Coordinates of C-alpha atoms and ligand atoms in Angstrom, one line a residue:
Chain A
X53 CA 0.0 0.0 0.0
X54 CA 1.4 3.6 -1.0
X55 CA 1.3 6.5 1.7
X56 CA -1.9 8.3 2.1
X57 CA -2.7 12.1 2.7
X58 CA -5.3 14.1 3.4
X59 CA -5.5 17.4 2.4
X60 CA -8.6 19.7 2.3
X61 CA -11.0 19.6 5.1
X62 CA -14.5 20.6 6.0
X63 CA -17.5 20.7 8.2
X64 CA -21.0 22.9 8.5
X65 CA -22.1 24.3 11.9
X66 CA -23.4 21.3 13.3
X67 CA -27.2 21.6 15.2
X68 CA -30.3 22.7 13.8
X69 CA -30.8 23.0 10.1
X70 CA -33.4 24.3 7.4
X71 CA -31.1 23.3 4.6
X72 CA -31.0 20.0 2.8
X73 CA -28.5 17.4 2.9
X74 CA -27.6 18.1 -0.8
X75 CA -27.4 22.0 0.5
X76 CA -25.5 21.0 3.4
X77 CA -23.1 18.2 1.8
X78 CA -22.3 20.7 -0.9
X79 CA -21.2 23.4 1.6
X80 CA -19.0 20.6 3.3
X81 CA -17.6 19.6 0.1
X82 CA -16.7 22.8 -1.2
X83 CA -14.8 24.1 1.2
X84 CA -12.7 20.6 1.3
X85 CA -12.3 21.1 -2.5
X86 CA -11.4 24.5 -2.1
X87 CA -9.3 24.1 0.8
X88 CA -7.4 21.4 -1.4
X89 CA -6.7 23.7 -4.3
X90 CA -8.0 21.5 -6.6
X91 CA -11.5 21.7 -8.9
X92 CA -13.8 18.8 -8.1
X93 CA -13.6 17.2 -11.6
X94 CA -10.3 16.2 -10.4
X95 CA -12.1 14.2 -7.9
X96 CA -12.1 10.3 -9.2
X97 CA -14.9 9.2 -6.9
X98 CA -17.4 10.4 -4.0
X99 CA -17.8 8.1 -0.6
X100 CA -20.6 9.3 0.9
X101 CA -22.0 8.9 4.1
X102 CA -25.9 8.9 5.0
X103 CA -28.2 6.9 7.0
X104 CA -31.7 8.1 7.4
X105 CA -32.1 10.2 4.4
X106 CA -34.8 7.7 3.5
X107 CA -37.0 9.2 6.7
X108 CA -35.2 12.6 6.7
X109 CA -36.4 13.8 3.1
X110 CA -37.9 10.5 1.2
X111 CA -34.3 10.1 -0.6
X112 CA -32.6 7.3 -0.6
X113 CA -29.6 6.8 -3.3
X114 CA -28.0 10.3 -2.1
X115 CA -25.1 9.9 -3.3
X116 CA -25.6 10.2 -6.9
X117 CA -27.2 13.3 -6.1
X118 CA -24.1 14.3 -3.4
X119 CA -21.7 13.8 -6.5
X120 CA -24.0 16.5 -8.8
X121 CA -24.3 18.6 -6.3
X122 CA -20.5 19.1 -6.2
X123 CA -19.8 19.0 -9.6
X124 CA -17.8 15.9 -10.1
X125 CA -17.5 14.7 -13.8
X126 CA -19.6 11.5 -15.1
X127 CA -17.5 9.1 -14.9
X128 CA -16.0 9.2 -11.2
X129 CA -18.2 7.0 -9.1
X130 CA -20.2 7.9 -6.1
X131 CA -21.1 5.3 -3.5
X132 CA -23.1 5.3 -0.2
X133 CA -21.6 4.0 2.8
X134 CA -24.2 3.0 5.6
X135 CA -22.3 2.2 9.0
X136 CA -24.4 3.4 11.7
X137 CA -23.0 6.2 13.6
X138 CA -19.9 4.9 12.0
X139 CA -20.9 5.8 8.7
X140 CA -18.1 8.7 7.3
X141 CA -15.5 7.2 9.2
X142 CA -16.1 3.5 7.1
X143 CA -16.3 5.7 3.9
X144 CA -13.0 7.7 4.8
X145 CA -11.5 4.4 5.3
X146 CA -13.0 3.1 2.1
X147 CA -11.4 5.6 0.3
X148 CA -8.1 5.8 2.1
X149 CA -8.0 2.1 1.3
X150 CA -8.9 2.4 -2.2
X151 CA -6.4 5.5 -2.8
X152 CA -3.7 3.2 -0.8
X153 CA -4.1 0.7 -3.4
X154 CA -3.8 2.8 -6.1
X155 CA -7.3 2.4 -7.9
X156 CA -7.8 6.0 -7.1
X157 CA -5.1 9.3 -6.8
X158 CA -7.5 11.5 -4.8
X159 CA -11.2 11.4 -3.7
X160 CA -13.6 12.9 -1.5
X161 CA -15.1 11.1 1.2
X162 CA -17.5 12.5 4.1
X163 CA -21.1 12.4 5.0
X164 CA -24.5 14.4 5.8
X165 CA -27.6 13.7 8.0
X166 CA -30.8 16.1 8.8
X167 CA -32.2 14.2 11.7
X168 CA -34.3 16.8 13.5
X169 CA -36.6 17.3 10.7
X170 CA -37.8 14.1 11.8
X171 CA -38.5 14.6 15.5
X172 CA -37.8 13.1 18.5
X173 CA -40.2 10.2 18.4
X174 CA -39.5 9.1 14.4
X175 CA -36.1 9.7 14.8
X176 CA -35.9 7.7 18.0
X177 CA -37.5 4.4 16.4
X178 CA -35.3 4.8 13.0
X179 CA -32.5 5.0 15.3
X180 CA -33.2 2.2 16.8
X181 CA -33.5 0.2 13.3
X182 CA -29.9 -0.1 13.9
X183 CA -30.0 -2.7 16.8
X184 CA -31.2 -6.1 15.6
X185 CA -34.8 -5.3 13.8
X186 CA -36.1 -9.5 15.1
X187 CA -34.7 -10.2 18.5
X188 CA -33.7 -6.5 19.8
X189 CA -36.3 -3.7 18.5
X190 CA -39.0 -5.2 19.6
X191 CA -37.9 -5.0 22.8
X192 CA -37.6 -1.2 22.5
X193 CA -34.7 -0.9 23.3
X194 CA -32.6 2.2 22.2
X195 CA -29.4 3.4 22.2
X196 CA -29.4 5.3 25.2
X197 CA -30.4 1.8 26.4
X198 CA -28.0 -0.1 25.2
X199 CA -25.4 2.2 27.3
X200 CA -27.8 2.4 30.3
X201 CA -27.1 -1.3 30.3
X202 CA -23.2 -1.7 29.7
X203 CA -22.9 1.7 32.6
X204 CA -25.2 -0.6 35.1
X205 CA -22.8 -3.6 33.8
X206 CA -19.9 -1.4 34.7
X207 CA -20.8 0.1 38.2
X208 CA -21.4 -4.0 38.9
X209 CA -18.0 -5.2 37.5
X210 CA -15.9 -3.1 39.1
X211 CA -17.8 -2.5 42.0
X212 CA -18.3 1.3 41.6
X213 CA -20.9 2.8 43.4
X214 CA -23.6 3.8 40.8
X215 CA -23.8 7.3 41.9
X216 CA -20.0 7.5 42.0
X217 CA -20.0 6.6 38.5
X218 CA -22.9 8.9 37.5
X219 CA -20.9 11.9 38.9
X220 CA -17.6 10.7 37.4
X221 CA -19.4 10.0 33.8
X222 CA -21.1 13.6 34.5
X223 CA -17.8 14.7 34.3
X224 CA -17.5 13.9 31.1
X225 CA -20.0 15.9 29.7
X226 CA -18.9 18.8 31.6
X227 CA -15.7 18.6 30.2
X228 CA -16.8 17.5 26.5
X229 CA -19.2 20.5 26.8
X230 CA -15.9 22.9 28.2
X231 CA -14.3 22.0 24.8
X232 CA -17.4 22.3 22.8
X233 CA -17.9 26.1 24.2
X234 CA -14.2 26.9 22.6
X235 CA -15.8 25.6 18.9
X236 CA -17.5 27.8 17.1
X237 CA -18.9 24.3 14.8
X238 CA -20.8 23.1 17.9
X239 CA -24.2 22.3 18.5
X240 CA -24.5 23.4 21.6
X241 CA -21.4 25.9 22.6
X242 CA -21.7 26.0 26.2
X243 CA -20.7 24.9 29.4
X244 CA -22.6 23.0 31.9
X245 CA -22.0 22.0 35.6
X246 CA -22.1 18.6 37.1
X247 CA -24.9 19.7 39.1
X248 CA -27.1 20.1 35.8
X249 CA -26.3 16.8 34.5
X250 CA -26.9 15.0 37.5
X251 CA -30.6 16.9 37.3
X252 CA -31.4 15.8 34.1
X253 CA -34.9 14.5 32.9
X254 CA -33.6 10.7 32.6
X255 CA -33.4 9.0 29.1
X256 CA -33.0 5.3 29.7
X257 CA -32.0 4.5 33.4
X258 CA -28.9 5.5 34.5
X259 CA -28.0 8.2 32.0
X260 CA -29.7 11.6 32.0
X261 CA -30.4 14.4 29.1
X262 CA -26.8 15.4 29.4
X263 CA -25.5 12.2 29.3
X264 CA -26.5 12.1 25.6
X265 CA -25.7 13.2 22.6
X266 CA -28.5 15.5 20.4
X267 CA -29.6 14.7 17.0
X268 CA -27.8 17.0 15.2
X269 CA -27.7 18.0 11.3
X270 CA -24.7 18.4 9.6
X271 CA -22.4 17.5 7.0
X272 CA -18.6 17.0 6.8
X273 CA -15.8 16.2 3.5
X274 CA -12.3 15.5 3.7
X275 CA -10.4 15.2 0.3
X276 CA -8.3 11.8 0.5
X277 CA -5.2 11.3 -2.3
X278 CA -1.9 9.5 -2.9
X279 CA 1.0 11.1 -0.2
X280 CA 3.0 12.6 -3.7
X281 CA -0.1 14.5 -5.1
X282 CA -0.7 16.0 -1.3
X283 CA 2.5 17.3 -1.3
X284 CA 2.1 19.1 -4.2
X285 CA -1.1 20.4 -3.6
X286 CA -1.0 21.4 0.2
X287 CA 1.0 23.0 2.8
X288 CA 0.5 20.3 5.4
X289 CA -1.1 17.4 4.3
X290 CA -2.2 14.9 7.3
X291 CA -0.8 11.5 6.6
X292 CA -3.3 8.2 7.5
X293 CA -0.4 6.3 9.4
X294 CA -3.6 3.5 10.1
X295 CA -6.2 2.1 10.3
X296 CA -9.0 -0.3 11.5
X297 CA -12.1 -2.0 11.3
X298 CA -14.3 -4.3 13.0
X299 CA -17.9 -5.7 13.4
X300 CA -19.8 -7.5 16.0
X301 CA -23.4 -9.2 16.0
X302 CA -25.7 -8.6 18.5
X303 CA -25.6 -7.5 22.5
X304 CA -26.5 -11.1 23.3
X305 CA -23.8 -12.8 21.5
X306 CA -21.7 -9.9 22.7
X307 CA -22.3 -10.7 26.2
X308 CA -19.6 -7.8 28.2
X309 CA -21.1 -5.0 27.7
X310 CA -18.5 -2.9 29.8
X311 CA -15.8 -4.1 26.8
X312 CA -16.4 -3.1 22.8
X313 CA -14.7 -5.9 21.6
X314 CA -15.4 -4.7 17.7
X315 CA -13.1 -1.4 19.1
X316 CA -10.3 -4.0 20.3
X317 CA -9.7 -5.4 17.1
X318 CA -10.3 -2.2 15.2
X319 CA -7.7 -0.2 18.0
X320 CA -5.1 -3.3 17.1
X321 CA -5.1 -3.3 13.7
X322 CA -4.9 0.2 13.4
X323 CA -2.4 0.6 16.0
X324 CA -0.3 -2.3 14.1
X325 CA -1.0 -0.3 10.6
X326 CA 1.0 2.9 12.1
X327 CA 3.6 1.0 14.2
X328 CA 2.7 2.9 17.7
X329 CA 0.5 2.2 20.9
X330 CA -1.6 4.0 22.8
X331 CA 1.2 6.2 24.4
X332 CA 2.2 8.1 21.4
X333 CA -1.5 9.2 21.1
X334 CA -1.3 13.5 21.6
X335 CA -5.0 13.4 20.6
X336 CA -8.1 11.8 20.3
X337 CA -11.5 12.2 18.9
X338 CA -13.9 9.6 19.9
X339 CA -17.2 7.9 20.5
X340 CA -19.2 10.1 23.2
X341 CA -22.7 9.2 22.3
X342 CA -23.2 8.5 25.7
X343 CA -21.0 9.8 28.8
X344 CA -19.9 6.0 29.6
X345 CA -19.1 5.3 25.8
X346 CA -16.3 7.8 26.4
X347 CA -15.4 6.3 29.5
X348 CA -15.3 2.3 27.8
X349 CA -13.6 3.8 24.8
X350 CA -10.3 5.5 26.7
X351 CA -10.0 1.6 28.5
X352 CA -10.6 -0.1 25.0
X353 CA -8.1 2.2 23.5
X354 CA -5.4 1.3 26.1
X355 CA -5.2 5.0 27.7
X356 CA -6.2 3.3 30.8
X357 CA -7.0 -0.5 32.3
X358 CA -9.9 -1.4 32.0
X359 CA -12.1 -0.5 34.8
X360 CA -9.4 2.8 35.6
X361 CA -10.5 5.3 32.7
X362 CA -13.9 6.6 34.6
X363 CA -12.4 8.8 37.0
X364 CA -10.2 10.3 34.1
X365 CA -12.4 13.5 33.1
X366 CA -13.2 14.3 36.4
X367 CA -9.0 14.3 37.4
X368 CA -8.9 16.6 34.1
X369 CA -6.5 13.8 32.4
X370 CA -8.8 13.9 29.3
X371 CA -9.4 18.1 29.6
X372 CA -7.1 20.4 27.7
X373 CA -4.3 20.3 29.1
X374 CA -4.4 16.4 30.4
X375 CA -2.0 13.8 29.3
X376 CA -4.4 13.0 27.0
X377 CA -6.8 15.3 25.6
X378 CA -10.4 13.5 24.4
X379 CA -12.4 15.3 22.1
X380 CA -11.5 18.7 22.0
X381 CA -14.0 19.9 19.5
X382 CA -16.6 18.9 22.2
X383 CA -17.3 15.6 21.3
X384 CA -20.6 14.1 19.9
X385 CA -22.0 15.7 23.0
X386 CA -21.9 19.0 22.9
X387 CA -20.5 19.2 19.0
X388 CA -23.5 17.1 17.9
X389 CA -23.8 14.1 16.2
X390 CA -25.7 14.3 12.9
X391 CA -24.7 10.3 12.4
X392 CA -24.0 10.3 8.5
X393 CA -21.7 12.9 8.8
X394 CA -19.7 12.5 12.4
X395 CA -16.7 10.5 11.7
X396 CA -16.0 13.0 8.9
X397 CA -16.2 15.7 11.3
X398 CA -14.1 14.0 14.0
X399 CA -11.1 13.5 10.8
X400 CA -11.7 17.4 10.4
X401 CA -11.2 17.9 14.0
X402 CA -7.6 15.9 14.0
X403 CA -6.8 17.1 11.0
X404 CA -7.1 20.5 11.9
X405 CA -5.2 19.8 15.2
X406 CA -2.6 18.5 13.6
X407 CA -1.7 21.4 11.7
X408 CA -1.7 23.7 14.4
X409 CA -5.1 25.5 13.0
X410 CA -7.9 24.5 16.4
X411 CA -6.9 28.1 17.9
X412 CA -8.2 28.0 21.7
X413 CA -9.0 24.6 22.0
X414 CA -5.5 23.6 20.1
X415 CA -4.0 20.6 21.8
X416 CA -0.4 22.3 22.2
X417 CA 2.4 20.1 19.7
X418 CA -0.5 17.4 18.3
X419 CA 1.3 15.3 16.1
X420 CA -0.5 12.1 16.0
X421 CA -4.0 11.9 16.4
X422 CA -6.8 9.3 16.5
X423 CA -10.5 8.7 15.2
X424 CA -12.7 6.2 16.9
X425 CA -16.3 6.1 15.8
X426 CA -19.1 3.5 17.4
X427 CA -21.8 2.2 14.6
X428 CA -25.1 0.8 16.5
X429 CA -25.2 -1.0 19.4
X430 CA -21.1 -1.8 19.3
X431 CA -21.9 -3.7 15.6
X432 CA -19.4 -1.4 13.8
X433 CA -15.9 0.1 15.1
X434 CA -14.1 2.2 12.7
X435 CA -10.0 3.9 13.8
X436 CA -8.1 6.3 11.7
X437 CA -4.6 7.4 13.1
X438 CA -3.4 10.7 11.4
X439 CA -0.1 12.0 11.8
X440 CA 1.4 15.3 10.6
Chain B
X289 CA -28.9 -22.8 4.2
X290 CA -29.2 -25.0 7.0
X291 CA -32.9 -24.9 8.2
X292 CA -32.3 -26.5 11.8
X293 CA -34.7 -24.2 13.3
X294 CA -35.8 -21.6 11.4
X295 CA -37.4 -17.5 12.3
X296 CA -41.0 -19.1 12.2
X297 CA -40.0 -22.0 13.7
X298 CA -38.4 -20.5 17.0
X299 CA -41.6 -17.8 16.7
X300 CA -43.8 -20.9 17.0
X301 CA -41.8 -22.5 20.2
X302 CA -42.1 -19.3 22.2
X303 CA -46.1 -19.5 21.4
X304 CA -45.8 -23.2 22.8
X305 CA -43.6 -21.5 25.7
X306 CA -40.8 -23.4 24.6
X307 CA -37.2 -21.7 23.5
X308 CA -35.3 -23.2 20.8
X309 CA -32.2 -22.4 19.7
X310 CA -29.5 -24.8 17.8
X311 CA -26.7 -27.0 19.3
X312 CA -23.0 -27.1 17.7
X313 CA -21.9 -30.5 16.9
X314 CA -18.2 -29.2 16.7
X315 CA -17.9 -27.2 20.0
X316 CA -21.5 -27.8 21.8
X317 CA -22.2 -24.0 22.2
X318 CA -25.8 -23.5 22.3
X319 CA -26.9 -20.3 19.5
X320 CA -30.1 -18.9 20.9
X321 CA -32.0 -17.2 18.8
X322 CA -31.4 -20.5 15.9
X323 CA -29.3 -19.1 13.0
X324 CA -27.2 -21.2 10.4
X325 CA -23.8 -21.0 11.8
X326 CA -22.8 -21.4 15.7
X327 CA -22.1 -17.8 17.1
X328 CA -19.3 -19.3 19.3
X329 CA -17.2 -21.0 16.2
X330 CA -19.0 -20.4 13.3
X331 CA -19.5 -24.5 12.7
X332 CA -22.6 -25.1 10.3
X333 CA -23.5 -28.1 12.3
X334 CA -26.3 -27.7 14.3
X335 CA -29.3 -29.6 15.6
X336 CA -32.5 -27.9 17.1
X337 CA -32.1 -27.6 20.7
X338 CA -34.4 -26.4 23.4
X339 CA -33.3 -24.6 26.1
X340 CA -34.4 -24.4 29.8
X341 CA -35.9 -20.9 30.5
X342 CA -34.1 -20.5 33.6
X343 CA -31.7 -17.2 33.6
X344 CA -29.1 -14.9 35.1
X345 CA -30.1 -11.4 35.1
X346 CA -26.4 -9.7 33.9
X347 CA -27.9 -6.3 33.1
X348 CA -30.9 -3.9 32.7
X349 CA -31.9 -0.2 31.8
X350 CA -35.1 1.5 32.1
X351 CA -36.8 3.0 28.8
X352 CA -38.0 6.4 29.7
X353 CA -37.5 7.8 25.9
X354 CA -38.7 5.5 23.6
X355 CA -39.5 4.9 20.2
X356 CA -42.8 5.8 18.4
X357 CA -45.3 3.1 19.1
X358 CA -43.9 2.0 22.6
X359 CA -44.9 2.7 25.8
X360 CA -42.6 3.8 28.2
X361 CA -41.5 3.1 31.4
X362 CA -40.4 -0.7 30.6
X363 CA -37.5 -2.3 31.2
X364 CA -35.0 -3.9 28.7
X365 CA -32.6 -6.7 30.7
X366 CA -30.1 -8.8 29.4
X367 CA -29.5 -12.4 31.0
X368 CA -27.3 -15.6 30.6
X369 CA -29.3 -18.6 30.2
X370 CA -28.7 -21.5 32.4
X371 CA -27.7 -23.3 29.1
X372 CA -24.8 -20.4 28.3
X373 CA -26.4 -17.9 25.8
X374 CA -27.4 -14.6 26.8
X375 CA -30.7 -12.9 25.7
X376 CA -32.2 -10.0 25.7
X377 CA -35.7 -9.5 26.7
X378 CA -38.2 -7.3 28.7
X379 CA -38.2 -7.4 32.6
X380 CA -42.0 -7.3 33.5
X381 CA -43.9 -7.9 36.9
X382 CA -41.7 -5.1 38.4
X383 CA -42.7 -1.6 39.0
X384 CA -39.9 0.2 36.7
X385 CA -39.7 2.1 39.4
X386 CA -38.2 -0.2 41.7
X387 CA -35.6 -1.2 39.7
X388 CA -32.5 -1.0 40.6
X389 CA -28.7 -2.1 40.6
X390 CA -29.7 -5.3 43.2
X391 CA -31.3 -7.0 39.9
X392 CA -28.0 -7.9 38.4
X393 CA -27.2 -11.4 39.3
X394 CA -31.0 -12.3 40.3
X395 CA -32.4 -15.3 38.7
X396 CA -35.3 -15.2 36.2
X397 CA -37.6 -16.8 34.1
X398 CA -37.9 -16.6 30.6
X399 CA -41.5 -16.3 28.5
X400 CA -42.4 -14.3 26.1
X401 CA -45.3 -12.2 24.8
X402 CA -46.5 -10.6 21.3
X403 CA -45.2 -7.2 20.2
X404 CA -47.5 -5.5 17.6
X405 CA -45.4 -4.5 14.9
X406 CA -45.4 -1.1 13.2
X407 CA -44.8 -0.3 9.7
X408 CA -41.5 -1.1 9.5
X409 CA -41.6 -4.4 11.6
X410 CA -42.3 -7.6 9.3
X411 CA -45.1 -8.2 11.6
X412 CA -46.2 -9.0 15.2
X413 CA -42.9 -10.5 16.8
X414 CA -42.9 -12.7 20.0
X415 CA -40.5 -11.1 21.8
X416 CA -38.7 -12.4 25.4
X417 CA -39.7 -11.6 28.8
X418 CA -38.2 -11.8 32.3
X419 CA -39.8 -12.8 35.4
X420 CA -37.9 -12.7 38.6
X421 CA -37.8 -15.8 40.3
Ligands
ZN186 ZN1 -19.6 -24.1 17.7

C-alpha cells in the first residue's frame, strides 16, 4: 500500500438545520475542494456517508445526487456508505484504502444527516433500526439503552458505586461541553455544571439528558489522495499512518457489555498499521454518544485498564491540558452528532489539530492523532490514526 | 442454508412456551435465537435444541425515551441462560420504578409475549420476557 494524505477539510455548523443534505453536503464539500486547491472534476470518486435520508427527506440513493451537487465529472463514481453512527469514518477508510491501493489518486469522502426534521419520536425508532430489527427492537430498546445497560454492567464489575459513576461519567459531559464552548462548529457551545447533569430528565436509566448526545444536522468532506499528489497540492497534508475495522453481531452474543470488543480489534489493527501504541496518542477524537461510551472507549483504547478510565475526566486527564486530551472539539455531546456525517467531522477535528489551526481549544504540539467512531449497538468500530 | 430451526419456527416455540435455539456439533455451544452458523465457532452443524428458561439477570436499563409506538417506562434486561447464551428481553412484573442495581445477578424466568409491529416491523414478533424468580 502507498502513503496516504489528506488534504482539504471541512464541516457545516453542526445543530439545527433548514437546509437539505444536498445543501449542506455541498457546503462541506466545497470548502474541502477548495481548501485542497483543486477543482472537483479532479475528484475520481465520491464516498458518501448517510443513513436516514430515506426518513429525513424520502431520498434514498444520495449519493448520486451528493456527486451533482459538487460538480464531479460523469464518470468518477459515487457510493453510499451506511455504518451506523460509524458511517463517514467506514467511507474515509473506504477511500483511504482504495487511494492506498492505487485504484484511485484522490477522492472525496464524508457524509450528511438532517435528523431533526424528523422529531424526536420518528427519529428515536429509526435510530433504533440499527439494533437487531427480530430479536432487539422489539424490545424497545434504544441506544441510550443499550449504554444504560453496559454503565449498570460497569458500576457491577468493578464495584463502583452507581452514583460514584454517574458523577464521574457527569464529568464527562462537563468537560466535552468545556471544549465544545471553545468551537464555534458546535451544536451546543456552552458549558454546563455537574450539578445540571446529574438533574437531568432521565433517558434510559442511568443516564440523563446530558449524558447524551443531540440529534444534530450536519455534513462533513475531507479530500483523500496518494501522499506525492498532497505534497504538491498542500501546505501540510495529514498522513493516515492507520487504520481499522471491526464488526460484531448482536448485545447477546456480545455478552460484556463494559468491553467493545469490535473497538479491540479495530484499535489493534490500526495501532499495528502505524507502528505505535496507545502512548504516542497526543489526541483523540472519539465515540461520546453516551457519557460512559467515552469512558469504555479511553479503556478499549489502552489510555487506561480497563475499569481505571472513569475517574479520568473528572482528574482533568482527558481536559485540555491532560495527558491525554479526548475530544476537543466537544465531542458528539456537545459538538453534535448528525450520524452520516460524524466520523468525517471527528477527521476534520484531528486534521485540523494536527496542523496547528484548532486556535483555543488547540491541543499544544498534536502530532498524532486518532478517530474512533461507534456504529449501532457496538456492531461497527471504525480507527483512523493521522499524523502530521 | 441450514434450516435446523428456522425464524418461524423459534416464533412458533415461544407461542408453545418453549425456547429453541441450535446446538453445535463441533464445539457444543448453544446459539439462541437459531441461525445457520454457531455464534461461538461459526460450525454449520447444528441440531435444534431447546433450552431451559431458567436465567441470570447480567444487566438492565429503564426505557423512559422510547420509540414511536412503545410505551414507556419498561425495562429492557439482558440475562445468561442456564444453558450459556445470553438474551435479551423485557423485565415485566416489576414496577420500573423499583428497579435498581440489586437486579444484576437475580435469577429469572424466561416467557415471552406478542409485540405488535409497526410499519416497519415484518409483523407482530414474540419477543422475550423476564420474570424474577
Ligand atoms: Zn460451535
Amino acid at each position: 500500500m502507498r502513503e496516504v494524505a489528506i488534504l482539504g477539510v471541512a464541516m457545516t455548523k453542526f445543530g439545527n438545520s433548514e437546509r437539505t443534505n444536498m445543501e449542506m453536503f455541498a457546503e462541506a464539500g466545497l470548502e474541502a475542494i477548495n481548501n485542497s486547491n483543486i477543482e472537483a472534476k479532479e475528484l475520481e470518486a465520491l464516498f458518501f456517508g448517510n443513513c436516514l435520508g430515506t426518513f429525513e427527506e424520502g431520498q434514498m440513493h444520495m449519493a448520486a445526487f451528493a456527486h451533482s451537487a459538487l460538480g464531479m465529472r460523469m464518470s468518477a463514481p459515487s457510493t453510499r456508505f451506511e455504518g451506523a453512527c460509524a458511517t463517514a469514518t467506514v467511507a474515509v477508510r473506504h477511500a483511504a484504502l482504495l487511494v492506498g491501493a492505487g485504484v484511485y489518486d484522490m477522492v472525496i469522502a464524508g457524509g450528511a444527516e438532517r435528523t431533526t426534521a424528523m422529531g424526536t419520536p420518528l427519529a428515536t425508532r429509526t435510530f433504533a433500526m440499527g439494533c437487531q430489527a427480530q430479536y432487539e427492537t422489539p424490545l424497545g430498546i434504544t441506544f441510550p439503552g443499550v449504554f444504560g445497560m453496559a454503565a449498570h454492567m460497569y458500576s457491577k464489575k468493578y464495584g463502583i458505586p452507581i452514583k460514584e459513576l454517574k458523577r464521574n461519567m457527569a464529568e464527562v459531559s462537563v468537560k466535552n461541553h468545556f471544549h465544545g464552548a471553545k468551537n464555534p462548529k458546535a451544536h451546543f457551545k456552552k458549558e454546563i455544571s455537574v450539578e445540571k447533569v446529574l438533574s437531568g430528565a432521565f433517558i434510559a436509566d442511568p443516564l440523563q439528558l446530558l449524558d447524551c448526545c443531540p440529534f444534530s444536522d450536519g455534513a462533513a468532506a475531507v479530500v483523500v489522495a496518494s501522499a506525492d499528489k498532497a505534497k504538491q497540492l498542500v501546505d501540510k497534508p495529514i498522513y493516515i499512518a492507520g487504520t481499522g475495522q471491526a464488526a460484531a453481531g448482536p448485545l447477546y452474543h456480545q455478552q460484556d457489555l463494559t468491553r467493545v470488543i469490535a473497538r479491540e480489534v479495530s484499535m489493534k489493527g490500526a495501532y499495528k498499521q502505524a507502528g505505535i501504541g496507545p502512548q504516542d496518542i497526543d489526541v483523540c477524537e472519539l465515540h461520546d454518544c453516551f457519557t460512559i461510551a467515552e469512558i469504555m472507549a479511553i479503556e478499549s483504547m489502552g489510555f487506561y485498564e480497563f475499569g481505571k478510565g472513569y475517574d479520568a475526566a473528572a482528574k482533568g486527564e482527558t481536559r485540555l491540558g491532560g495527558k491525554i486530551v479526548v475530544n476537543p472539539s466537544g465531542g458528539l455531546k456537545s459538538k453534535g452528532h448528525p450520524i452520516g456525517a460524524t466520523g468525517a467531522a471527528q477527521v476534520t477535528e484531528i486534521v485540523e489539530q494536527l496542523r496547528g489551526e484548532s486556535g483555543s481549544r488547540q491541543v499544544e504540539g498534536a502530532k498524532i492523532g486518532l478517530v474512533d467512531t461507534l456504529g449501532g449497538d457496538f456492531g461497527t468500530v471504525c480507527n483512523i490514526i493521522l499524523r502530521s | 442454508m441450514n434450516a435446523e430451526c428456522t425464524f418461524e419456527e423459534y416464533q412458533k416455540g415461544l407461542a408453545e412456551d418453549k425456547l429453541l435455539g441450535v446446538l453445535c456439533a463441533d464445539c457444543n455451544a448453544v446459539t439462541v435465537p437459531p441461525q445457520a452458523v454457531c455464534c461461538k465457532c461459526g460450525s454449520q452443524k447444528l441440531s435444534a435444541k431447546e433450552l431451559g428458561k431458567t436465567a441470570t439477570l447480567k444487566s438492565y436499563t429503564v426505557i423512559r425515551i422510547a420509540p414511536d409506538g412503545m410505551n414507556p417506562p419498561y425495562i429492557v434486561a439482558l440475562a445468561e441462560t442456564d444453558d450459556g447464551p445470553w438474551v435479551m428481553g423485557n423485565l415485566v412484573g416489576l414496577d420500573p420504578e423499583k428497579a435498581d442495581i440489586e437486579l444484576i445477578g437475580k435469577k429469572i424466568s424466561i416467557s415471552s409475549q406478542e409485540v405488535k409491529g409497526d410499519i416497519y416491523a415484518i409483523g407482530d414478533i414474540r419477543a422475550l420476557t423476564f420474570n424474577l424468580q
